[in-house]
Amino acid sequence: MSYIVETDSFINDLERVAKVRSEVASCLSQMSTTLDQAESEGKNASGELGLAAEIEDLNIASKNLRQGVFRLLVLGDMKRGKSTFVNALIGENLLPSDVNPCTAVLTVLRYGPLKKVTIYFKNGKRPEQLGFQEFKQQYTIAPDEAKQLEQENKQAFPNVDYAVVEYPLPLLEKGIEIVDSPGLNDTEARNELSLGYIHNCHAILFILRASQPLTLGERRYLDNYLKNRGLTVFFLINAWDEIRKEMLDPDDLEAIQEAENKVRQVFQTNLSDYCQVDGRDVYEERVFELSSLKALRLRLKNPLEPLEKTGFPEFMAALNTFLTKERAIAELRQARTLARQSHTRVHEAVERRLPLLSQDVNELREKINTLEPEFNQLADIRDRFQDEIRGMRDNKARAIADSFRNYVLNLGDTFETDFVRYQPTLGFVDFLQKGKREEFSSAFRQAFEQYINDKLSAWELTVEQEMNDAFSQLAKIAANYGASYSQVTERMSEKLIGQKIYAPAVGEEENAPAWASWAMGFLLLSTGNVAGVALGGAGFDWKSILVNALGVIGIWGFLTVFSVPLIGLTGPLGIALLGLGVGAVQAEQARQELIKATKKEFVKHLPKIAQEQWSPINQAIKDCFDAYEHEVTKRVNNDIKARKAELDNLLKQKGSQEFNQDAELKRLRSLDADVLTQCRGIEFIYECLISSPT
């Protein structure tokens, strides 16, 4: 299958998804307009039905769908060919991808009718627009400079937040947004720059190089930030054609095949742990061998050139399936759920209203007054669920904060063995040479920084697992309270009209109260990297809250306490080490002394660090649960308020003015039918999407 065929298929499928998004967004908007008009008309008839929350949710969901894009984050070490890959993917030589320069700022590539580059700054400075050549010249750095910045733990452009490149390309126009990150091996600060985008993308494209099968730095990054975090990662082994170029005889096909198989086996051994999804091996679906430079040259020479043997056709087919089938279906399923819930709410309100139109106002008032115990029960369910959330919050916040304290206090027990793999690549003998001391000191500090980051990341992964479990429990609790809530509202309807109201036949999620469906359904969003519309139109992602809140736990508290062993090495310890001599044995002894001295200083400050961070961590966990509680409580309150308003509005209208009952009967039935038709329209669009050929 040629690249042109796959590219055309991808663009066509993206266009189809964009069209479906637009159609569903229009249906949701139309449904919102229908409800809004009905509420307006109700003011002059039997009264509003209390549909304000549904109108708001539908509008938000419609807006999110219209603005929806598929965001791809490109990650990888410097000099892996990330920008070359992006250029080959889009078919234009946009991003800096020459042999020497390295991209030095995070760059967002998105569609725009005009070609332009905008630089956004951190310090409040106004954004700056540049030409493409000017951008390439100003914001790329040489490898030597990048290495020096890495050693000094500095950023090339510390005041720059990111760059946005807008370009009128078909792939971008149809809904693809690409984030090209700086390298992983430059500084921890720039790592954080890329990490901020990880949970806000649909897929991560992790670029490796065939000649360097998974370095320690790459494995460290994968283990710390991507593994077991519910993220979708495609591993792209770049420069695959260089295997042949490095052969003694590049025409020996048998030798080339043998060499490629060896490299392939090394990658499969190293990457297999990262290609497990729910116990299923997805290696063949997630790992691809690419020749990006070859593909780019072919595309620049002839945009219609087939790209067989570059790996791009196979990769594009897999990416297409994931984005336009799996992710698009999941995104639009939520819109369908919202439409179903909205119709259920309207149907029940109409079915309650119709028998009451002919009720005497005094009789109606008495019936409404009899519902006070049920309204109290609804409030009681809200309060009990709120107590459950707060109990879970307090227990988890305390337990997780305690786990951090214990984790930190125990770091000293394994420091000497754990730190071995972080030791500077610069030989320890070099430290004993006068001109190398500062370089070694900087390398040692960076090694310690990596050690701390890895330890914090390992702990944070356990926190994510605990929080996943906690919110899974809350989802089950929400389902139980939702069922109790529905039983009460059914009794209320029976009291009012003497019979049950049968909701349309839909799924379990849609039959639950809207607030309970939200409380149960948000977990589908938080367990993966979904950048789409949230269930019920209101997004909730505790991971984003947690990431932001845990920003208070940095490495700086650990680093600032080591002024002598980590920065200068110029004090008594440094003099003592120099006195040991310059032989290999003495150098090893000196290394051990330095590690012991570092551990001694490290352990001395651990109790203070553990104690100081307990409260911020405790509060960070509470913030996640508080945000959840706030949204759930707001939705329950809105539901109770809407149910009261539905009845109070009818009572008010019957007591203050006459309305044509036959006309009102017709209007309400028409409303129910119109919303059902709109809901079925979304159902039809959704079914067409999932039944379309893959």
XYZ file of C-alpha atoms in Angstrom:
694
model
C 0.000 0.000 0.000
C 1.538 3.338 -1.022
C 1.993 6.329 1.215
C -0.137 8.421 -1.132
C -3.028 6.006 -0.742
C -2.645 6.000 3.046
C -2.279 9.795 3.217
C -5.360 10.291 1.078
C -7.241 7.742 3.169
C -6.123 9.440 6.395
C -7.129 12.896 5.180
C -10.443 11.565 3.884
C -11.139 9.843 7.207
C -10.159 12.989 9.117
C -12.498 14.984 6.904
C -15.240 12.440 7.580
C -14.686 12.701 11.345
C -14.626 16.504 11.134
C -17.917 16.366 9.241
C -19.419 14.019 11.840
C -18.210 16.264 14.651
C -19.818 19.237 12.940
C -23.076 17.361 12.340
C -23.305 16.135 15.933
C -22.359 19.596 17.231
C -25.168 21.067 15.108
C -27.618 18.490 16.459
C -26.633 19.275 20.042
C -26.922 22.983 19.339
C -30.299 22.481 17.697
C -31.449 20.452 20.692
C -30.303 23.240 23.000
C -32.144 25.819 20.906
C -35.296 23.678 20.979
C -35.177 23.469 24.766
C -34.426 27.167 25.121
C -37.341 28.128 22.886
C -39.635 25.736 24.751
C -38.675 27.288 28.083
C -39.312 30.752 26.667
C -42.713 29.704 25.325
C -43.500 28.021 28.623
C -43.340 31.348 30.448
C -46.549 32.332 28.668
C -48.177 28.917 28.977
C -47.957 26.253 31.698
C -44.532 27.341 32.894
C -40.899 26.370 32.303
C -39.801 22.752 32.793
C -36.513 23.571 34.559
C -34.167 22.650 31.699
C -31.438 25.262 32.259
C -28.741 22.684 33.155
C -29.479 20.605 30.043
C -29.310 23.704 27.840
C -25.945 24.691 29.305
C -24.455 21.200 28.969
C -25.614 20.869 25.365
C -24.107 24.232 24.422
C -20.760 23.415 26.016
C -20.619 19.997 24.361
C -21.503 21.489 20.978
C -18.772 24.114 21.297
C -16.170 21.535 22.324
C -16.992 19.320 19.364
C -16.719 22.204 16.902
C -13.297 23.116 18.273
C -12.101 19.514 18.498
C -8.748 18.473 17.095
C -6.578 15.390 17.359
C -3.425 16.466 19.173
C -0.208 14.471 18.642
C 2.781 15.001 20.945
C 6.182 14.191 19.436
C 8.695 13.164 22.103
C 12.264 11.913 21.955
C 15.869 12.675 22.739
C 17.740 15.326 20.836
C 19.064 14.265 17.437
C 16.533 11.490 16.962
C 15.058 13.236 13.940
C 11.828 14.479 15.521
C 11.514 17.559 13.348
C 12.522 15.603 10.228
C 9.771 13.109 11.015
C 7.180 15.895 11.453
C 8.246 17.501 8.188
C 7.943 14.160 6.379
C 4.532 13.573 7.966
C 3.115 16.887 6.766
C 5.069 16.954 3.498
C 6.701 20.347 4.068
C 10.120 21.391 5.346
C 8.647 23.618 8.047
C 10.458 22.820 11.287
C 14.236 23.113 11.727
C 15.613 19.710 10.747
C 19.116 20.274 9.413
C 22.027 18.055 10.363
C 23.328 20.284 13.142
C 20.702 22.500 14.809
C 18.428 21.171 17.549
C 14.921 22.499 18.114
C 15.187 24.516 21.324
C 11.570 25.465 22.048
C 8.362 23.482 22.232
C 6.548 24.091 18.945
C 2.826 23.666 18.271
C 2.020 23.115 14.609
C -1.612 23.817 13.704
C -3.756 24.900 10.791
C -3.974 28.535 9.796
C -5.084 30.195 6.557
C -1.877 32.247 6.594
C 1.701 31.101 7.149
C 3.044 32.540 10.379
C 5.044 31.797 13.528
C 4.100 33.274 16.912
C 6.406 33.121 19.945
C 4.699 33.114 23.364
C 6.643 34.211 26.437
C 6.421 33.335 30.139
C 6.988 36.764 31.612
C 3.876 38.506 30.314
C 5.668 39.923 27.293
C 3.458 40.332 24.256
C 3.642 37.479 21.715
C 6.040 38.042 18.839
C 5.475 37.107 15.204
C 8.381 35.914 13.072
C 9.040 34.678 9.560
C 9.859 31.003 9.080
C 13.528 31.533 8.308
C 13.896 33.942 11.205
C 12.299 31.379 13.527
C 14.706 28.664 12.379
C 17.692 30.950 12.836
C 16.750 32.338 16.248
C 15.339 29.284 17.993
C 17.662 26.432 17.112
C 20.944 25.615 18.822
C 24.005 23.562 17.948
C 24.550 20.163 19.614
C 27.639 21.433 21.470
C 25.637 24.318 22.911
C 22.820 21.957 23.845
C 25.318 19.699 25.636
C 26.777 22.645 27.522
C 23.301 23.801 28.600
C 22.556 20.272 29.758
C 25.654 20.242 31.949
C 24.790 23.667 33.374
C 21.130 22.699 33.881
C 19.952 25.693 31.858
C 17.407 26.330 29.131
C 18.381 27.887 25.827
C 15.477 30.350 25.921
C 14.241 30.479 29.534
C 11.723 33.266 28.887
C 10.016 31.485 25.969
C 6.968 29.370 26.753
C 6.294 27.873 23.312
C 5.991 28.674 19.604
C 2.924 28.253 17.396
C 3.482 27.562 13.706
C 0.366 28.066 11.584
C 0.289 26.721 8.049
C -2.426 25.958 5.457
C -1.781 22.221 5.060
C -4.506 19.604 4.367
C -3.463 17.339 7.259
C -3.674 20.246 9.696
C -6.846 21.660 8.179
C -8.657 18.371 8.737
C -8.072 18.423 12.473
C -4.505 17.367 13.289
C -2.396 19.428 15.709
C 1.235 18.435 16.277
C 3.362 19.390 19.283
C 7.096 19.056 18.592
C 8.978 18.953 21.886
C 12.575 19.789 22.765
C 14.811 16.815 23.539
C 14.617 14.678 26.653
C 18.288 14.718 27.466
C 18.952 18.436 27.806
C 17.580 19.641 31.150
C 15.003 18.553 33.673
C 13.317 21.942 33.302
C 12.745 21.359 29.595
C 11.456 17.878 30.344
C 8.752 19.562 32.425
C 7.878 21.690 29.398
C 6.963 18.581 27.412
C 5.350 16.828 30.383
C 2.745 19.568 30.621
C 1.305 18.409 27.279
C 1.274 14.664 27.932
C -2.206 14.454 29.452
C -3.607 16.890 26.906
C -2.948 14.887 23.772
C -4.607 11.961 22.023
C -1.421 10.086 21.174
C 2.296 10.319 21.871
C 4.751 9.682 19.041
C 7.990 8.632 20.737
C 10.897 8.915 18.320
C 13.830 6.505 18.688
C 16.848 5.933 16.468
C 17.815 2.606 14.925
C 21.490 3.101 15.719
C 20.785 3.648 19.453
C 18.284 1.014 20.674
C 16.702 2.605 23.737
C 19.306 4.475 25.759
C 19.227 4.654 29.539
C 17.875 8.204 29.277
C 15.011 7.097 27.043
C 14.169 4.157 29.283
C 14.260 6.458 32.297
C 11.815 8.852 30.635
C 9.449 6.055 29.610
C 9.498 4.485 33.064
C 9.013 7.770 34.898
C 6.454 9.564 32.802
C 4.686 7.223 30.349
C 4.613 3.611 31.519
C 1.430 2.377 33.239
C -0.242 5.798 32.990
C -2.979 4.954 30.500
C -1.298 6.803 27.640
C -1.342 5.797 23.981
C 2.236 5.731 22.701
C 3.460 4.965 19.175
C 7.170 4.083 19.073
C 8.770 5.218 15.821
C 12.253 3.811 15.184
C 13.733 6.466 12.948
C 16.659 6.281 10.507
C 16.024 2.585 9.844
C 17.742 2.918 6.446
C 21.002 3.837 8.169
C 21.458 0.203 9.169
C 22.179 -0.557 5.537
C 24.431 2.450 5.106
C 26.617 1.303 7.996
C 27.187 -2.164 6.504
C 30.570 -2.994 4.998
C 28.779 -4.188 1.890
C 25.510 -2.250 1.508
C 24.532 -4.579 -1.354
C 24.719 -7.766 0.719
C 20.983 -8.268 1.215
C 21.392 -11.322 3.417
C 23.774 -9.499 5.777
C 21.459 -6.474 5.832
C 18.485 -8.659 6.724
C 20.473 -10.291 9.518
C 21.574 -6.902 10.895
C 18.024 -5.537 10.752
C 16.661 -8.596 12.534
C 19.214 -8.158 15.324
C 18.257 -4.498 15.787
C 14.585 -5.414 15.550
C 15.008 -8.028 18.261
C 16.806 -5.574 20.552
C 13.975 -3.066 20.217
C 11.316 -5.712 20.738
C 13.054 -6.888 23.901
C 13.360 -3.325 25.199
C 9.917 -2.040 24.188
C 7.679 -5.021 24.877
C 7.009 -3.879 28.470
C 5.656 -0.581 27.146
C 3.311 -2.221 24.627
C 0.936 -3.983 26.999
C -2.646 -2.695 27.139
C -5.056 -4.473 29.482
C -2.977 -7.641 29.253
C -2.865 -7.526 25.445
C 0.386 -7.215 23.457
C 0.010 -4.316 20.987
C 3.635 -4.223 19.799
C 2.720 -4.743 16.126
C 0.147 -1.938 16.351
C 2.393 0.566 18.119
C 5.998 0.103 16.884
C 7.096 1.139 13.386
C 10.413 1.315 11.533
C 10.739 4.632 9.681
C 13.168 6.337 7.329
C 12.041 9.931 7.822
C 14.839 11.721 5.975
C 14.384 9.505 2.924
C 10.622 10.082 3.060
C 11.062 13.850 3.372
C 13.437 14.004 0.416
C 11.020 12.017 -1.707
C 8.069 14.179 -0.744
C 9.904 17.453 -1.352
C 11.036 16.214 -4.743
C 7.600 14.942 -5.713
C 4.593 15.280 -3.346
C 2.913 12.375 -5.154
C 5.904 10.065 -4.778
C 4.972 6.696 -3.191
C 6.892 6.125 0.030
C 7.188 2.360 0.077
C 10.026 1.033 2.230
C 10.045 4.157 4.408
C 7.598 2.745 6.988
C 5.224 5.684 6.621
C 2.343 3.847 4.896
C 2.130 1.292 7.716
C 2.397 3.931 10.442
C -0.198 6.198 8.823
C -2.642 3.298 8.564
C -2.274 2.503 12.281
C -2.548 6.163 13.331
C -5.601 6.560 11.127
C -7.325 3.585 12.735
C -6.571 4.812 16.229
C -7.659 8.429 15.753
C -10.558 8.264 13.312
C -11.998 4.983 14.565
C -11.176 4.348 18.228
C -10.782 7.887 19.568
C -13.462 9.521 17.445
C -15.999 6.853 18.418
C -15.207 7.274 22.126
C -15.561 11.044 21.825
C -18.876 10.909 19.983
C -20.251 8.206 22.262
C -20.189 10.815 25.026
C -22.171 13.231 22.851
C -24.715 10.470 22.237
C -24.957 9.842 25.986
C -25.581 13.534 26.628
C -28.284 13.647 23.942
C -29.997 10.586 25.416
C -29.907 12.039 28.921
C -31.338 15.332 27.697
C -34.210 13.602 25.947
C -34.910 11.451 29.003
C -35.096 14.580 31.150
C -37.463 16.308 28.700
C -39.630 13.205 28.260
C -40.082 12.750 32.014
C -40.842 16.449 32.546
C -43.437 16.441 29.762
C -45.050 13.220 31.009
C -45.368 14.756 34.486
C -46.729 18.018 33.162
C -49.435 16.676 30.827
C -51.766 15.075 33.447
C -51.389 18.139 35.674
C -52.597 20.642 33.085
C -56.238 20.039 34.027
C -55.623 19.920 37.784
C -57.346 22.453 40.018
C -54.792 24.901 41.352
C -55.585 24.147 44.997
C -55.483 20.408 44.421
C -52.168 20.837 42.603
C -50.762 22.863 45.490
C -51.713 20.127 47.952
C -50.051 17.471 45.804
C -46.882 19.504 45.536
C -46.832 20.039 49.292
C -46.946 16.273 49.835
C -43.600 16.006 48.025
C -41.644 17.748 50.765
C -40.493 14.443 52.344
C -39.207 13.259 48.952
C -37.338 16.499 48.316
C -35.774 16.096 51.752
C -34.760 12.555 50.797
C -33.082 13.839 47.628
C -31.135 16.355 49.698
C -30.255 13.606 52.152
C -28.868 11.438 49.331
C -26.798 14.413 48.211
C -25.482 14.949 51.735
C -24.662 11.276 52.277
C -22.767 11.063 48.993
C -20.991 14.277 49.911
C -19.965 12.706 53.224
C -18.667 9.640 51.364
C -16.546 11.855 49.119
C -15.174 13.807 52.055
C -14.425 10.638 53.998
C -12.565 9.217 51.017
C -10.788 12.555 50.599
C -9.564 12.745 54.190
C -8.449 9.107 54.286
C -6.599 9.261 50.978
C -5.037 12.661 51.649
C -3.682 11.479 54.981
C -2.529 8.105 53.658
C -0.793 9.549 50.594
C 0.893 12.327 52.554
C 2.075 9.722 55.083
C 3.331 7.520 52.253
C 5.452 10.399 50.938
C 6.892 11.071 54.372
C 7.805 7.412 54.863
C 9.101 7.135 51.309
C 11.427 10.110 51.760
C 12.647 9.005 55.176
C 13.613 5.614 53.720
C 15.551 6.996 50.748
C 18.775 6.932 52.692
C 18.532 3.165 53.227
C 19.184 2.396 49.565
C 20.908 5.577 48.416
C 24.376 4.108 47.849
C 23.104 1.228 45.699
C 20.402 3.264 43.925
C 22.737 6.103 43.001
C 25.249 3.865 41.218
C 23.481 4.090 37.843
C 23.294 7.878 38.037
C 26.998 8.546 38.498
C 28.422 11.095 36.066
C 29.756 9.760 32.792
C 32.846 11.902 33.351
C 35.467 9.648 34.943
C 36.041 10.194 38.620
C 39.791 10.456 37.996
C 38.968 13.574 35.979
C 37.701 15.215 39.137
C 41.138 14.918 40.634
C 42.515 16.966 37.774
C 42.248 20.637 38.584
C 40.682 21.730 35.286
C 37.922 19.126 35.432
C 36.588 19.732 38.931
C 33.913 22.228 37.985
C 32.708 20.009 35.143
C 32.526 17.009 37.447
C 30.697 19.030 40.095
C 28.081 20.072 37.543
C 27.709 16.505 36.264
C 27.371 15.182 39.802
C 24.665 17.687 40.598
C 22.761 16.749 37.449
C 23.077 13.056 38.341
C 21.594 13.759 41.755
C 18.804 15.784 40.150
C 17.930 12.824 37.914
C 17.997 10.488 40.896
C 15.540 12.678 42.813
C 13.238 13.082 39.800
C 13.162 9.333 39.278
C 12.361 8.700 42.922
C 9.578 11.285 42.903
C 8.160 9.849 39.674
C 8.128 6.336 41.122
C 6.219 7.592 44.144
C 3.799 9.628 42.000
C 2.927 6.505 40.002
C 1.783 4.784 43.197
C -0.298 7.878 43.957
C -1.985 7.692 40.545
C -2.839 4.055 41.159
C -4.304 4.874 44.572
C -6.325 7.733 43.139
C -7.593 5.561 40.291
C -8.810 3.045 42.843
C -10.397 5.772 44.962
C -12.367 7.299 42.092
C -13.366 3.847 40.869
C -14.879 3.267 44.302
C -16.627 6.639 44.180
C -18.065 5.777 40.771
C -19.641 2.629 42.243
C -20.917 4.596 45.227
C -22.385 7.181 42.837
C -24.202 4.395 40.978
C -25.804 3.187 44.211
C -26.844 6.664 45.303
C -28.084 7.358 41.779
C -30.327 4.294 41.934
C -31.733 5.441 45.292
C -32.266 8.918 43.881
C -34.196 7.512 40.909
C -36.433 5.506 43.226
C -37.359 8.694 45.085
C -38.077 10.658 41.890
C -40.242 7.775 40.633
C -42.297 7.936 43.832
C -42.638 11.677 43.342
C -44.056 11.163 39.874
C -46.467 8.520 41.140
C -47.677 10.903 43.860
C -48.257 13.636 41.314
C -49.869 11.763 38.435
C -50.755 8.364 39.918
C -48.499 6.311 37.656
C -44.881 5.632 36.797
C -43.125 7.388 33.968
C -41.301 4.988 31.720
C -38.106 6.436 30.306
C -37.009 5.615 26.746
C -35.054 2.370 26.377
C -31.417 3.480 26.607
C -28.229 2.329 28.285
C -27.553 2.086 32.015
C -25.601 5.370 32.027
C -28.493 7.312 30.503
C -31.113 5.821 32.843
C -29.263 7.078 35.908
C -29.819 10.676 37.047
C -27.655 13.026 35.007
C -25.510 13.941 38.012
C -24.865 10.268 38.796
C -23.971 9.526 35.174
C -21.434 12.330 35.328
C -20.035 11.021 38.606
C -19.730 7.519 37.155
C -18.678 8.443 33.630
C -15.845 10.903 34.107
C -13.463 8.046 34.926
C -13.579 7.036 31.278
C -11.846 10.330 30.579
C -9.302 10.323 33.365
C -7.902 6.857 32.676
C -6.549 7.809 29.281
C -5.148 10.770 27.377
C -8.398 12.049 25.914
C -8.586 15.639 24.722
C -12.244 15.584 23.764
C -15.574 16.698 25.122
C -16.354 15.508 28.630
C -19.455 13.622 29.679
C -22.297 16.002 30.438
C -20.368 18.908 28.928
C -18.307 19.463 32.073
C -14.800 18.017 32.138
C -13.193 16.597 35.215
C -9.650 15.251 35.172
C -8.180 14.721 38.613
C -4.806 13.941 37.027
C -4.464 17.487 35.727
C -5.413 18.861 39.137
C -2.928 16.537 40.800
C -0.088 17.355 38.386
C -0.559 21.067 38.977
C -0.947 20.694 42.726
C 2.054 18.414 43.134
C 4.193 21.012 41.425
C 4.990 22.115 44.957
C 7.017 18.922 45.337
C 10.116 19.824 43.413
C 13.714 18.724 43.461
C 14.945 22.071 44.704
C 14.225 21.297 48.335
C 16.540 18.331 47.968
C 19.261 20.181 46.056
C 19.685 23.337 48.071
C 20.879 21.459 51.128
C 23.969 20.123 49.377
C 26.019 23.206 48.743
C 29.360 21.493 49.315
C 29.140 17.993 47.893
C 26.893 18.841 44.958
C 27.991 22.245 43.773
C 31.479 23.262 44.656
C 33.310 20.296 46.074
C 35.756 22.905 47.288
C 35.517 22.466 51.061
C 37.258 20.049 53.423
C 35.790 17.059 51.583
C 37.304 18.232 48.310
C 40.710 18.718 49.938
C 40.510 15.275 51.522
C 39.655 13.690 48.206
C 42.556 15.375 46.490
C 44.841 13.998 49.181
C 43.977 10.463 48.173
C 46.060 10.686 45.003
C 45.256 10.055 41.359
C 45.431 6.283 40.942
C 42.435 4.187 39.959
C 42.189 2.624 43.404
C 42.403 5.999 45.052
C 39.818 7.383 42.613
C 37.377 4.591 43.479
C 38.000 5.220 47.169
C 37.406 8.920 46.601
C 34.166 8.166 44.727
C 32.924 6.043 47.609
C 33.830 8.778 50.079
C 31.919 11.330 48.036
C 28.829 9.087 47.878
C 29.016 8.478 51.631
C 29.387 12.205 52.304
C 26.434 12.956 50.025
C 24.336 10.305 51.749
C 25.251 11.683 55.168
C 24.165 15.184 54.171
C 21.120 13.805 52.350
C 19.861 11.768 55.307
C 20.389 14.677 57.661
C 17.905 16.822 55.753
C 15.325 14.169 54.857
C 13.192 14.573 58.028
C 12.812 18.283 57.381
C 11.880 17.744 53.722
C 9.425 14.993 54.619
C 7.737 17.154 57.240
C 7.629 20.319 55.126
C 5.988 18.547 52.178
C 3.361 16.647 54.195
C 0.842 19.484 54.295
C 1.177 20.550 50.616
C 0.738 16.937 49.481
C -2.211 16.443 51.810
C -3.839 19.554 50.368
C -3.036 18.529 46.769
C -4.939 15.275 47.209
C -7.824 17.069 48.912
C -8.029 19.490 45.982
C -8.766 16.600 43.613
C -11.647 15.312 45.721
C -12.912 18.823 46.466
C -13.174 19.580 42.744
C -15.129 16.359 42.241
C -17.387 17.061 45.214
C -18.029 20.611 44.032
C -19.143 19.483 40.579
C -21.281 16.601 41.854
C -22.937 18.762 44.514
C -23.622 21.514 42.009
C -25.270 19.043 39.648
C -27.430 17.460 42.361
C -28.486 20.903 43.605
C -29.331 21.962 40.058
C -31.426 18.825 39.596
C -33.361 19.364 42.828
C -33.809 23.033 42.008
C -35.028 22.188 38.492
C -37.574 19.667 39.811
C -38.940 22.234 42.249
C -39.000 24.928 39.578
C -40.848 22.610 37.184
C -43.725 22.321 39.697
C -43.593 25.872 41.062
C -43.717 27.312 37.540
C -46.829 25.304 36.727
C -48.503 26.333 39.984
C -47.636 29.969 39.392
C -48.985 29.961 35.834
C -52.222 28.206 36.791
C -52.802 30.690 39.566
C -52.004 33.844 37.629
C -53.297 33.325 34.093
C -55.392 31.118 31.866
C -53.805 29.134 29.066
C -55.231 26.960 26.345
C -54.871 23.423 27.630
C -55.284 21.810 24.230
C -52.650 24.069 22.703
C -50.314 23.404 25.626
C -50.861 19.675 25.327
C -49.930 19.886 21.661
C -46.887 22.097 22.362
C -45.457 19.780 25.014
C -45.989 16.635 22.959
C -44.364 18.387 20.024
C -41.396 19.305 22.242
C -40.957 15.689 23.332
C -41.191 14.482 19.726
C -38.774 17.129 18.412
C -36.107 16.329 20.993
C -36.539 12.608 20.338
C -36.059 13.221 16.604
C -32.910 15.232 17.275
C -31.629 12.527 19.601
C -32.291 9.884 16.961
C -30.405 12.032 14.466
C -27.317 11.830 16.664
C -27.904 8.087 17.109
C -27.988 7.679 13.323
C -24.792 9.679 12.796
C -23.039 7.696 15.520
C -24.169 4.336 14.112
C -22.950 5.362 10.650
C -19.567 6.225 12.117
C -19.070 2.933 13.934
C -20.373 0.859 11.019
C -18.224 2.576 8.383
C -15.536 0.328 6.834
C -12.159 0.432 8.612
